[in-house]
Coordinates of C-alpha atoms in Angstrom, one line a residue:
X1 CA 117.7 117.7 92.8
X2 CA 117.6 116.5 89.1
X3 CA 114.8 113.8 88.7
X4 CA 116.3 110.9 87.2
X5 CA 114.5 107.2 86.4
X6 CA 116.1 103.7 86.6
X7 CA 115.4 101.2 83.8
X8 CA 111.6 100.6 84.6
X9 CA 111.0 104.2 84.4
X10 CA 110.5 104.6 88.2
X11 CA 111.8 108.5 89.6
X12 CA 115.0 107.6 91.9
X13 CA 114.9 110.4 93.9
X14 CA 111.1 111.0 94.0
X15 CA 109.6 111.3 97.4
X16 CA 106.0 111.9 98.6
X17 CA 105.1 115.8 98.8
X18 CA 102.6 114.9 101.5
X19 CA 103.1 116.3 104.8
X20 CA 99.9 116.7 106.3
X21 CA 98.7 114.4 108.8
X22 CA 95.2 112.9 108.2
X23 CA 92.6 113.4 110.8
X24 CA 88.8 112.6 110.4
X25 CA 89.5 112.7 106.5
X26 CA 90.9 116.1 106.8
X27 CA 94.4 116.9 105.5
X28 CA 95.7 118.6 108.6
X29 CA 98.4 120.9 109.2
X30 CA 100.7 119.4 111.7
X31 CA 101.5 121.6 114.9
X32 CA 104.1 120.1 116.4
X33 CA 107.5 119.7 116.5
X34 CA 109.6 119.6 113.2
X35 CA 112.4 117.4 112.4
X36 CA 114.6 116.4 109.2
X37 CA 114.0 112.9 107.0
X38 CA 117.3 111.5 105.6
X39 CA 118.2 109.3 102.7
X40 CA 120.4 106.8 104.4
X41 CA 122.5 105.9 101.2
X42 CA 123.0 109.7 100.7
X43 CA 122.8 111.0 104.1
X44 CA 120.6 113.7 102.0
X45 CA 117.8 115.5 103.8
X46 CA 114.6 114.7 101.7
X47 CA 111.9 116.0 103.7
X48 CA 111.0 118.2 106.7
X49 CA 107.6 117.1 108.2
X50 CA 106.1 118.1 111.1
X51 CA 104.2 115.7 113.8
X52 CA 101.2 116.1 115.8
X53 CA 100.4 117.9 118.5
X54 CA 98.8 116.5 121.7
X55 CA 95.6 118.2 120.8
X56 CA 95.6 116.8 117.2
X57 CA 96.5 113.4 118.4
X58 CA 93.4 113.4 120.8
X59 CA 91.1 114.4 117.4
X60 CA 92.5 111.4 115.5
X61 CA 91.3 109.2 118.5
X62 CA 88.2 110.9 118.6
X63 CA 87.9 110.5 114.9
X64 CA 88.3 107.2 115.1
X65 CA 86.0 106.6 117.7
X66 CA 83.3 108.6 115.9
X67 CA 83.2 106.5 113.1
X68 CA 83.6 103.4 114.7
X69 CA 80.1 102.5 115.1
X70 CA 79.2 102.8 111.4
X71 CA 82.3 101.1 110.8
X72 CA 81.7 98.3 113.0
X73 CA 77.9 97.8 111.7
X74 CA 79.2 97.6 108.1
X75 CA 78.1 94.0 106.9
X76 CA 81.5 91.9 106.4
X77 CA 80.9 92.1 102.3
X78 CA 80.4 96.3 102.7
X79 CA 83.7 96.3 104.7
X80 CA 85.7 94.1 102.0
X81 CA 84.9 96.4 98.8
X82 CA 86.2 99.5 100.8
X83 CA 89.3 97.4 101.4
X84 CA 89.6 95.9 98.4
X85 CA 89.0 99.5 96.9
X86 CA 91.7 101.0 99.1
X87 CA 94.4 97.5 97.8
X88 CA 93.3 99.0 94.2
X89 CA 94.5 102.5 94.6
X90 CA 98.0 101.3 96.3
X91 CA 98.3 99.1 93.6
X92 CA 98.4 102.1 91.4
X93 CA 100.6 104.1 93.5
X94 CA 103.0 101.3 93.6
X95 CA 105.4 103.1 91.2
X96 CA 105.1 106.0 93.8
X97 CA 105.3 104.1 96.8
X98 CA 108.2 101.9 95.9
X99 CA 110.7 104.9 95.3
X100 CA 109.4 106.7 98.6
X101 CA 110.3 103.2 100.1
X102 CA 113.9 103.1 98.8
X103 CA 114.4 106.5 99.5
X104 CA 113.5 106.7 102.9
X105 CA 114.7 102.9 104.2
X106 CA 117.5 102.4 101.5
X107 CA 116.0 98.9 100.8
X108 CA 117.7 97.9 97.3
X109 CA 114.7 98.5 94.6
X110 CA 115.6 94.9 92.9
X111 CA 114.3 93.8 97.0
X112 CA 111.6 95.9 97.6
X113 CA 109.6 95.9 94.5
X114 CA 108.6 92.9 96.1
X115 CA 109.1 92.2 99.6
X116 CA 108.2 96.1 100.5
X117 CA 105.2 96.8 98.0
X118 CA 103.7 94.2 96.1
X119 CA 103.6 91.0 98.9
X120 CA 102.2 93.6 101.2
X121 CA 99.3 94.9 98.7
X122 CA 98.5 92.2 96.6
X123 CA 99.3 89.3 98.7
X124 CA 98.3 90.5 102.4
X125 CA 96.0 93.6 102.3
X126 CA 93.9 91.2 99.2
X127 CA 93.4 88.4 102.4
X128 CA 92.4 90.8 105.2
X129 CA 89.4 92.3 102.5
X130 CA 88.3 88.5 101.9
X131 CA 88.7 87.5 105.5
X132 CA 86.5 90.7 106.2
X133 CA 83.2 89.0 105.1
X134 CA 84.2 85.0 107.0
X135 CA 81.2 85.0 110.0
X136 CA 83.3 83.9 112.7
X137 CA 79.6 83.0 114.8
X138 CA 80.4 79.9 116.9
X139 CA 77.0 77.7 117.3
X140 CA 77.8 75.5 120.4
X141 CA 74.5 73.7 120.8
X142 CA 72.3 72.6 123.2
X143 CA 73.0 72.4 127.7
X144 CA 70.4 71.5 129.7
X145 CA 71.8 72.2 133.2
X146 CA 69.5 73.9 135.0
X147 CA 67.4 73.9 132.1
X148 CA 67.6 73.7 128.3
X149 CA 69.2 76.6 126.6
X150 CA 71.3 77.1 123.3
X151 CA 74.4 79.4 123.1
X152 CA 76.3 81.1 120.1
X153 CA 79.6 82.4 120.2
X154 CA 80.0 86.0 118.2
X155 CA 83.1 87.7 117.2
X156 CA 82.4 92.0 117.6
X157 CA 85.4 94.1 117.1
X158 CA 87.4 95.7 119.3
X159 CA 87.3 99.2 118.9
X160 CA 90.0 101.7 118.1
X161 CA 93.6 100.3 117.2
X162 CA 97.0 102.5 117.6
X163 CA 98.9 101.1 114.7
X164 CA 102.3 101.9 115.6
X165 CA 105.2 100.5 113.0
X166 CA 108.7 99.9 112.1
X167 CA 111.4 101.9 110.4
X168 CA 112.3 98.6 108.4
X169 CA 108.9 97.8 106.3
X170 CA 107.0 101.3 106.3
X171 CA 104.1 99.5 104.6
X172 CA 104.2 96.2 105.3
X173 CA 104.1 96.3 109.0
X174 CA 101.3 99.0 108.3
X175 CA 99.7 96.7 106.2
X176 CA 99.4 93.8 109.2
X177 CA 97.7 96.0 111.5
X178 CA 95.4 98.0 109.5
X179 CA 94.1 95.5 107.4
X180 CA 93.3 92.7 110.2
X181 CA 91.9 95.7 112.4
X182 CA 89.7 97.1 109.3
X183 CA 88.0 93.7 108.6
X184 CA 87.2 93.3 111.9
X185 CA 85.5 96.5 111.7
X186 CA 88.1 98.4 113.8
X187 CA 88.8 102.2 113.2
X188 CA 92.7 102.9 113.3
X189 CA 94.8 105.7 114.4
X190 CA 98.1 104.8 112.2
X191 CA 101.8 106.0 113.8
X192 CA 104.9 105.3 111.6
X193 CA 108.6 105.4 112.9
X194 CA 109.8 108.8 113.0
X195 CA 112.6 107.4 110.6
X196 CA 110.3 106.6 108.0
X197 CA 107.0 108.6 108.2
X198 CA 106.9 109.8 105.0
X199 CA 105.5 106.4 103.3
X200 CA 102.6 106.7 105.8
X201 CA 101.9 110.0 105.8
X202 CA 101.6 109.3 101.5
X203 CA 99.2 106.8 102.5
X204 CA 96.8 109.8 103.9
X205 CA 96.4 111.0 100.3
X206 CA 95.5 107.3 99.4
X207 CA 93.5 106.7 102.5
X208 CA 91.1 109.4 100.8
X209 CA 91.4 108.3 97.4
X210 CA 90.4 105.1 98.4
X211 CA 86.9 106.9 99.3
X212 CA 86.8 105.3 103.0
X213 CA 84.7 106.8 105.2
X214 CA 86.5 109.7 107.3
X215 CA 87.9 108.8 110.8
X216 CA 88.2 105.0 109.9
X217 CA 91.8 105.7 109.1
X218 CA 93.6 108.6 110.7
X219 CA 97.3 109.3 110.1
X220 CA 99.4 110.5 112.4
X221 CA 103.3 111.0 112.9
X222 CA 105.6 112.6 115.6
X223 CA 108.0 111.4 118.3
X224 CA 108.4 109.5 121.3
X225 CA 105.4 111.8 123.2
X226 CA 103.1 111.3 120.3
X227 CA 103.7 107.5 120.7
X228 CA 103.3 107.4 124.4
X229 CA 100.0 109.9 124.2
X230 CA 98.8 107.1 121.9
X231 CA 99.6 103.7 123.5
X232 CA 98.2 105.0 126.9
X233 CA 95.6 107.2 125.4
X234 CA 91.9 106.1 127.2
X235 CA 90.1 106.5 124.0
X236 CA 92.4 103.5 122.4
X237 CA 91.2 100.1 122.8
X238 CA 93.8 98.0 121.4
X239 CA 97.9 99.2 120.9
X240 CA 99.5 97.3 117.6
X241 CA 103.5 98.2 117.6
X242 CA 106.2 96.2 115.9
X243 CA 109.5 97.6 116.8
X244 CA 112.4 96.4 119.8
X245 CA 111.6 94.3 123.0
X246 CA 112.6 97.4 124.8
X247 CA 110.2 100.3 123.6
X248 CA 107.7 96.9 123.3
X249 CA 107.8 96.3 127.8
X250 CA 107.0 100.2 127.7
X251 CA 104.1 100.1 125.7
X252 CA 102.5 97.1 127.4
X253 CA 103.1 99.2 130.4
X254 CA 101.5 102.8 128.9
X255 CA 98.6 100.6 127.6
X256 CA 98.4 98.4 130.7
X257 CA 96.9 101.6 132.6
X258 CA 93.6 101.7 130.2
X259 CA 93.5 97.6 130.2
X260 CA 94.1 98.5 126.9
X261 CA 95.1 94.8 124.9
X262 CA 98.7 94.8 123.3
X263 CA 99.5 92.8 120.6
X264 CA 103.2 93.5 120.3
X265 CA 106.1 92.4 117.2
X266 CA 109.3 92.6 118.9
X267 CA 112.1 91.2 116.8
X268 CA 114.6 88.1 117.5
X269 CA 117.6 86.3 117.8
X270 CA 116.5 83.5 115.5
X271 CA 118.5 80.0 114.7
X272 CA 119.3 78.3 112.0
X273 CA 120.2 74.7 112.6
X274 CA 121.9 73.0 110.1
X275 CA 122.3 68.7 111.2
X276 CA 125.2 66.8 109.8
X277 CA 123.4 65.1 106.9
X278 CA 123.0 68.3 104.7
X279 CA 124.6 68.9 101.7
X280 CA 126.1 72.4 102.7
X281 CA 127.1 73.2 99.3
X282 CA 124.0 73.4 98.1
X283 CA 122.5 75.8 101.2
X284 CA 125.5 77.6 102.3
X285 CA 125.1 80.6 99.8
X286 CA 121.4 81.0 100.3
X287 CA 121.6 80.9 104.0
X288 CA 124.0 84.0 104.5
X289 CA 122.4 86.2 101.4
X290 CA 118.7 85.7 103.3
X291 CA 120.1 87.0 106.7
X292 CA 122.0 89.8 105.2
X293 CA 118.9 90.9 103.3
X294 CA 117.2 94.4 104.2
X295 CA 120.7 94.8 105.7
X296 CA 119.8 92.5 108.3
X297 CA 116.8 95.0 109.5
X298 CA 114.6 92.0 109.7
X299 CA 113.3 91.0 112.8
X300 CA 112.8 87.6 111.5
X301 CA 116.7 87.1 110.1
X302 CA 118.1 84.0 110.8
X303 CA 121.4 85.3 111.9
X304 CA 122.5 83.2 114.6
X305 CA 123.7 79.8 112.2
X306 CA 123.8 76.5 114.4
X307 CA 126.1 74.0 112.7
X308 CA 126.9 70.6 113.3
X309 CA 130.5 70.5 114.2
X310 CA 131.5 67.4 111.3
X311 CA 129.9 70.2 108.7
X312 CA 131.6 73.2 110.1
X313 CA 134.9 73.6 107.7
X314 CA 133.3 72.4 105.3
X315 CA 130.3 75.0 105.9
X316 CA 132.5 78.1 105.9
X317 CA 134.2 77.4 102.8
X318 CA 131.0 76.7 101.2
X319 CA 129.7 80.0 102.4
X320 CA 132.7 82.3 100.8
X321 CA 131.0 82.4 97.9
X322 CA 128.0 84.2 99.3
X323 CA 129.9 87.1 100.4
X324 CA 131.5 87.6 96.8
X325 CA 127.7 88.2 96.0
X326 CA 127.1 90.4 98.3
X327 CA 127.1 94.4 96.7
X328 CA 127.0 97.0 99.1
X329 CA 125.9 100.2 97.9
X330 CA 123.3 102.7 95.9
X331 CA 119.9 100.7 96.5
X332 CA 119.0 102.3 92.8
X333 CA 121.2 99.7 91.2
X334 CA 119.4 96.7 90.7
X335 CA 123.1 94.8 91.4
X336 CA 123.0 96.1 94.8
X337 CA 121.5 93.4 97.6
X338 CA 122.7 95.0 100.9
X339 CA 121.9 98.3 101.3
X340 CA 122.7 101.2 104.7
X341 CA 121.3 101.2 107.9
X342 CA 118.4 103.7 108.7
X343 CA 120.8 106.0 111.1
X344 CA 124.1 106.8 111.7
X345 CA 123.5 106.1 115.4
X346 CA 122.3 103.0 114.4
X347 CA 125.4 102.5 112.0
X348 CA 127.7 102.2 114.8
X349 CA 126.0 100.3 117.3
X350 CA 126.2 97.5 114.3
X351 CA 129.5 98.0 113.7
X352 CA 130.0 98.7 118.1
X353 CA 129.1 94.7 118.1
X354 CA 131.4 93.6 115.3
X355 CA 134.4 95.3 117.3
X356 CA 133.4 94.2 120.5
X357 CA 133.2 90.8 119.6
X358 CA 136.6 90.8 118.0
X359 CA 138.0 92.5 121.3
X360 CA 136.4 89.9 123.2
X361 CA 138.0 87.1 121.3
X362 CA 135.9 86.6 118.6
X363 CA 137.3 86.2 114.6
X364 CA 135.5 87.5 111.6
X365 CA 135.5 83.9 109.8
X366 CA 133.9 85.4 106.6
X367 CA 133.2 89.3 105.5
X368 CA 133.1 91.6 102.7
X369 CA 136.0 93.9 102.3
X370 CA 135.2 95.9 99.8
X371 CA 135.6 99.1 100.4
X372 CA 132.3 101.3 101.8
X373 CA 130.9 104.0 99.3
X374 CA 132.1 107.6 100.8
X375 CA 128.5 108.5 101.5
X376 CA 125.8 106.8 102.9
X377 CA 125.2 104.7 106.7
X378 CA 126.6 101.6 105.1
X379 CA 128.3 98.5 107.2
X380 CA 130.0 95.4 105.2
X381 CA 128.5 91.7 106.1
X382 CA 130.3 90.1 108.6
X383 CA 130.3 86.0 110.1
X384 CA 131.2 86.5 113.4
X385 CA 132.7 83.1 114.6
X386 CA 134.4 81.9 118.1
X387 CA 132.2 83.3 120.2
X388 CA 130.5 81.8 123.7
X389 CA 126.8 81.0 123.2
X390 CA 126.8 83.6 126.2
X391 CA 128.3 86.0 124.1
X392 CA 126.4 89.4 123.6
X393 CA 126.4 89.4 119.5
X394 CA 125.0 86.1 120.0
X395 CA 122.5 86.4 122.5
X396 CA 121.1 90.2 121.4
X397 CA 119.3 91.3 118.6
X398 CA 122.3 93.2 116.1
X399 CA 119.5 94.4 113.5
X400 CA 122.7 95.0 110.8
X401 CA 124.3 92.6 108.5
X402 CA 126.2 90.2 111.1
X403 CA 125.7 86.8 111.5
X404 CA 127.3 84.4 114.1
X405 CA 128.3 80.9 113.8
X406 CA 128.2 78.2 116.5
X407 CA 129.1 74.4 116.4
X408 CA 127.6 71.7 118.2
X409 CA 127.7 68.2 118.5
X410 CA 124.2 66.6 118.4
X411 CA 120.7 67.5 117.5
X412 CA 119.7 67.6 121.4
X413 CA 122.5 70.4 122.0
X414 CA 121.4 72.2 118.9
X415 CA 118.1 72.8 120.2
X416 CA 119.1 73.3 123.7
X417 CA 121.0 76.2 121.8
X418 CA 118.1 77.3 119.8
X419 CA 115.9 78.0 122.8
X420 CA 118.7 79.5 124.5
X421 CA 118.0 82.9 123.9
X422 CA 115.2 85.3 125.3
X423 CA 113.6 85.4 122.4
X424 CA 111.6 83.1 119.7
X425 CA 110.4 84.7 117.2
X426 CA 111.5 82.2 114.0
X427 CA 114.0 79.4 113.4
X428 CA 115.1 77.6 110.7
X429 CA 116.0 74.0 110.4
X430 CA 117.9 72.5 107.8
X431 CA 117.6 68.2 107.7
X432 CA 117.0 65.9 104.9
X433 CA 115.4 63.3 107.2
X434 CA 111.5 64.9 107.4
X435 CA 110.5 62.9 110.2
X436 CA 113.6 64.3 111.9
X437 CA 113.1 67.7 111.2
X438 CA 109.6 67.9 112.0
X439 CA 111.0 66.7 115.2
X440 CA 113.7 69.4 116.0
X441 CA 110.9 71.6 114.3
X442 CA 108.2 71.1 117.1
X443 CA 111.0 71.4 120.1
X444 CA 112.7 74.9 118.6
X445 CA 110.7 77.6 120.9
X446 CA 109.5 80.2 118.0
X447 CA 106.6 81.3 116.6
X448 CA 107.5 80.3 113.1
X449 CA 109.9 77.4 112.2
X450 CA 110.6 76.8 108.3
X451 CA 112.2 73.4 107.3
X452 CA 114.9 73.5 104.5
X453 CA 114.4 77.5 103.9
X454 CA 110.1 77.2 103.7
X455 CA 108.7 79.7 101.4
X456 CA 107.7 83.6 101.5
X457 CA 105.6 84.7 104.4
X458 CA 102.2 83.9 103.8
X459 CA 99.3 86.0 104.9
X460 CA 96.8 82.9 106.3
X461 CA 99.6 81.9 108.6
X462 CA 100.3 83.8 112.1
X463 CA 103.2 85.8 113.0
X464 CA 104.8 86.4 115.9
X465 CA 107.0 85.0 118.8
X466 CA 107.3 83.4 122.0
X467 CA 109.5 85.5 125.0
X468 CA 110.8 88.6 124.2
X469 CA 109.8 88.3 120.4
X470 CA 106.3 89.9 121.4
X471 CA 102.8 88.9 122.6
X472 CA 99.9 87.9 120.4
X473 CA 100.2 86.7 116.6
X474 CA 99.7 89.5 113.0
X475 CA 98.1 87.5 109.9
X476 CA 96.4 84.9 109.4
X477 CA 93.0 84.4 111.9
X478 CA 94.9 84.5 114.3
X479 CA 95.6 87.8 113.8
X480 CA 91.8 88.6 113.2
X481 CA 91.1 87.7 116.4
X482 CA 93.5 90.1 117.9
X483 CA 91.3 92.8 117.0
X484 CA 87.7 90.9 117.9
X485 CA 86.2 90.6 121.1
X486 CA 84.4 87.0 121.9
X487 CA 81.3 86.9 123.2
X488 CA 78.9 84.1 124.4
X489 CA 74.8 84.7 123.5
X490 CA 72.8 82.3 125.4
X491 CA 69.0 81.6 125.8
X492 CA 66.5 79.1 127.5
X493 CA 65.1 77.4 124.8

């Protein structure tokens, strides 16, 4: 294939050469089985890579668990400069990493430059090596019963993490498990999706550029075996996976036979509620281009739109104008903003819900008809509209480029509908009456609830969900203390 560069000089079709796992800071030769890495917008094999094999999987735990005690006994300030260290050399790589993002994913580059490399690197990995050196020590004071004592509370990390991530944000998701779990003074055995390992297994190389100590990170990639050695592996102490509720009640199982902790990302069916004194001309557009973003592999997308029944009409021609903006295509050109799904398995379940809910009696109220390039996974956005709230395309996670639209007639049936799902991951609410909104805010069941669109993800705040959308919280301290263990000190005095 003919190199070629896009107007900021990046290589399109450059992907990382890496295919060795990293184990104990060794490059390793995989040994086990061998399977193909597509372009989705080409359908082009671009690699061949090789996973682990059960015996190299138990050396990356033991790796990890060797140099967990040095690790762990690192002051907080020691532990920051490596990760700080390690933010600098992805920073550098960033015109390597964002092609190898595009190319693997399809995200469209004008999208990931920042979303998929610099919010991740500069943004969260930069918190987790500051919150490295916070001393988390609790002092509760003085109890006298039987006697006079004092206690302290301490934070001590866990142990050893299985990082196991997403297809959709390679080094992102990455990035929210090994960065919490390294300030703490965790060591981490890192597991990418098998649709996307080749991101990670660049991150290796970086790992030891970085210059942090060998078996603090390990890399690893396979399939479903190599996941299920590592979630129920004895050596592990904690299992990070963001992925679907489905594979997520599995992995809580696996690890559930170790007592192994979980914290677990599991995607959602999230709301956005939009009350009948909005101006939806001025928020129509921007709701439909943020859930069709990614392609709508977010697990966060705010796909299931909650109207007020007096803005309704008025809503969907408002919203027509989003879906003239919407280019579906080659994620090289920077016009592009919807770009394929990972697989073409994945493909047509999407488009297996857009036809089943047109069977069922559903209408496509708004959708792109332009035609699909030849080549590529690609699906066209679609509002889905006249649907039950029972509906499946309502109720499930579609992980594509659908939306669905629902009417109601007051605030209290709009967030009857919002928490009408099993999941709760994030919600939107759209009001010009703050008090109001706050309101609806605090009674929508989710983990994160913006009012009027709120702002980029930020890393001091948790993440996570309520229900099916997961257990435990990423970012923030609260996702610190996913990877610490609490423990009370107390003495007569």
């Amino acid at each position: 294939m003919t190199t070629t560069a896009d107007q900021t000089g990046l290589a399109q079709d450059w992907v990382p050469d890496t295919r060795t796992l990293l184990i104990g800071g060794e490059m390793v030769e995989p040994r086990g089985e061998r399977w193909d890495v597509f372009n989705p917008a080409t359908e082009e094999v671009i690699a061949t890579v090789g996973g682990a094999s059960a015996d190299q999987v138990d050396a990356a735990v033991a790796a990890a668990r060797d140099a967990f005690p040095a690790w762990a006994a690192l002051s907080g300030e020691e532990r920051s400069r490596h990760i700080h260290r390690f933010a600098d050399v992805l920073e550098k790589a960033a015109d390597r990493l964002l092609p190898s993002i595009v190319n693997e994913v399809g995200t469209p580059v004008a999208l990931a430059e920042y979303l998929q490399v610099k919010m991740a690197v500069d943004e969260h990995l930069r918190w987790a090596a500051e919150a490295a050196k916070v001393d988390r020590t609790v002092h509760l004071g003085g109890y006298d019963k039987p006697h006079p004592t004092q206690s302290d509370v301490v934070h001590q990390p866990v142990g050893v993490v299985a990082a196991i991530t997403g297809y959709n944000y390679p080094l992102n998701l990455a990035i929210f498990k090994f960065g919490a779990a390294l300030a703490a003074g965790c060591t981490v055995v890192l597991f990418p999706s098998p649709r996307t390992p080749l991101t990670t297994l660049f991150l290796g190389e970086l790992i030891q550029e970085a210059g942090l100590p060998a078996g603090v990170m390990n890399v690893v990639v396979g399939g479903t075996e190599v996941g299920v050695q590592l979630s129920s592996h004895r050596g592990v102490d904690r299992v990070s996976f963001t992925g679907s509720d489905g594979v997520g009640s599995k992995i809580m199982a696996q690890a559930a036979e170790n007592l192994a902790g979980v914290t677990l990302e599991l995607g959602g069916k999230s709301p956005s509620i939009v009350t009948d004194d909005v101006d939806v001309k001025k928020i129509a557009v921007e709701m439909h281009l943020r859930w069709a973003r990614n392609g709508g592999q977010g697990c966060a997308a705010l796909a299931r739109l909650l109207v007020h029944e007096k803005q309704y009409d008025e809503f969907l021609e408002a919203g027509a104008a989003a879906f003239d903006q919407m280019v579906v295509g080659d994620p090289w050109d920077r016009a592009t903003n919807i770009g394929p799904m990972i697989r073409p398995d994945h493909q047509a379940r999407v488009q297996g819900f857009i036809d089943g809910s047109v069977a069922e009696g559903g209408k496509k109220l708004l959708e792109v008809t332009k035609p699909l390039p030849e080549k590529g996974w690609f699906v066209n956005p679609v509002l889905l509209g006249g649907l039950p709230h029972s509906a499946r395309a309502v109720q499930e996670e579609i992980f594509g480029p659908v939306a669905v639209i629902v009417p109601f007639k007051d605030t209290e049936e709009a967030i009857r509908l919002a928490n009408d799902t099993a999941y709760g991951l994030a919600a939107n609410v759209w009001c010009d009456d703050p008090t109001e909104a706050r309101r609806i805010a605090e009674q929508v069941r989710a983990g994160t609830v913006w009012i009027n669109g709120g702002g980029a993800m930020r890393p001091d705040a948790p993440f996570g969900g309520y229900g099916r959308s997961g257990v435990g919280r990423e970012l923030g301290e609260w996702g610190m203390k996913e990877y610490l263990e609490v423990k009370h000190i107390q003495w007569r005095v």
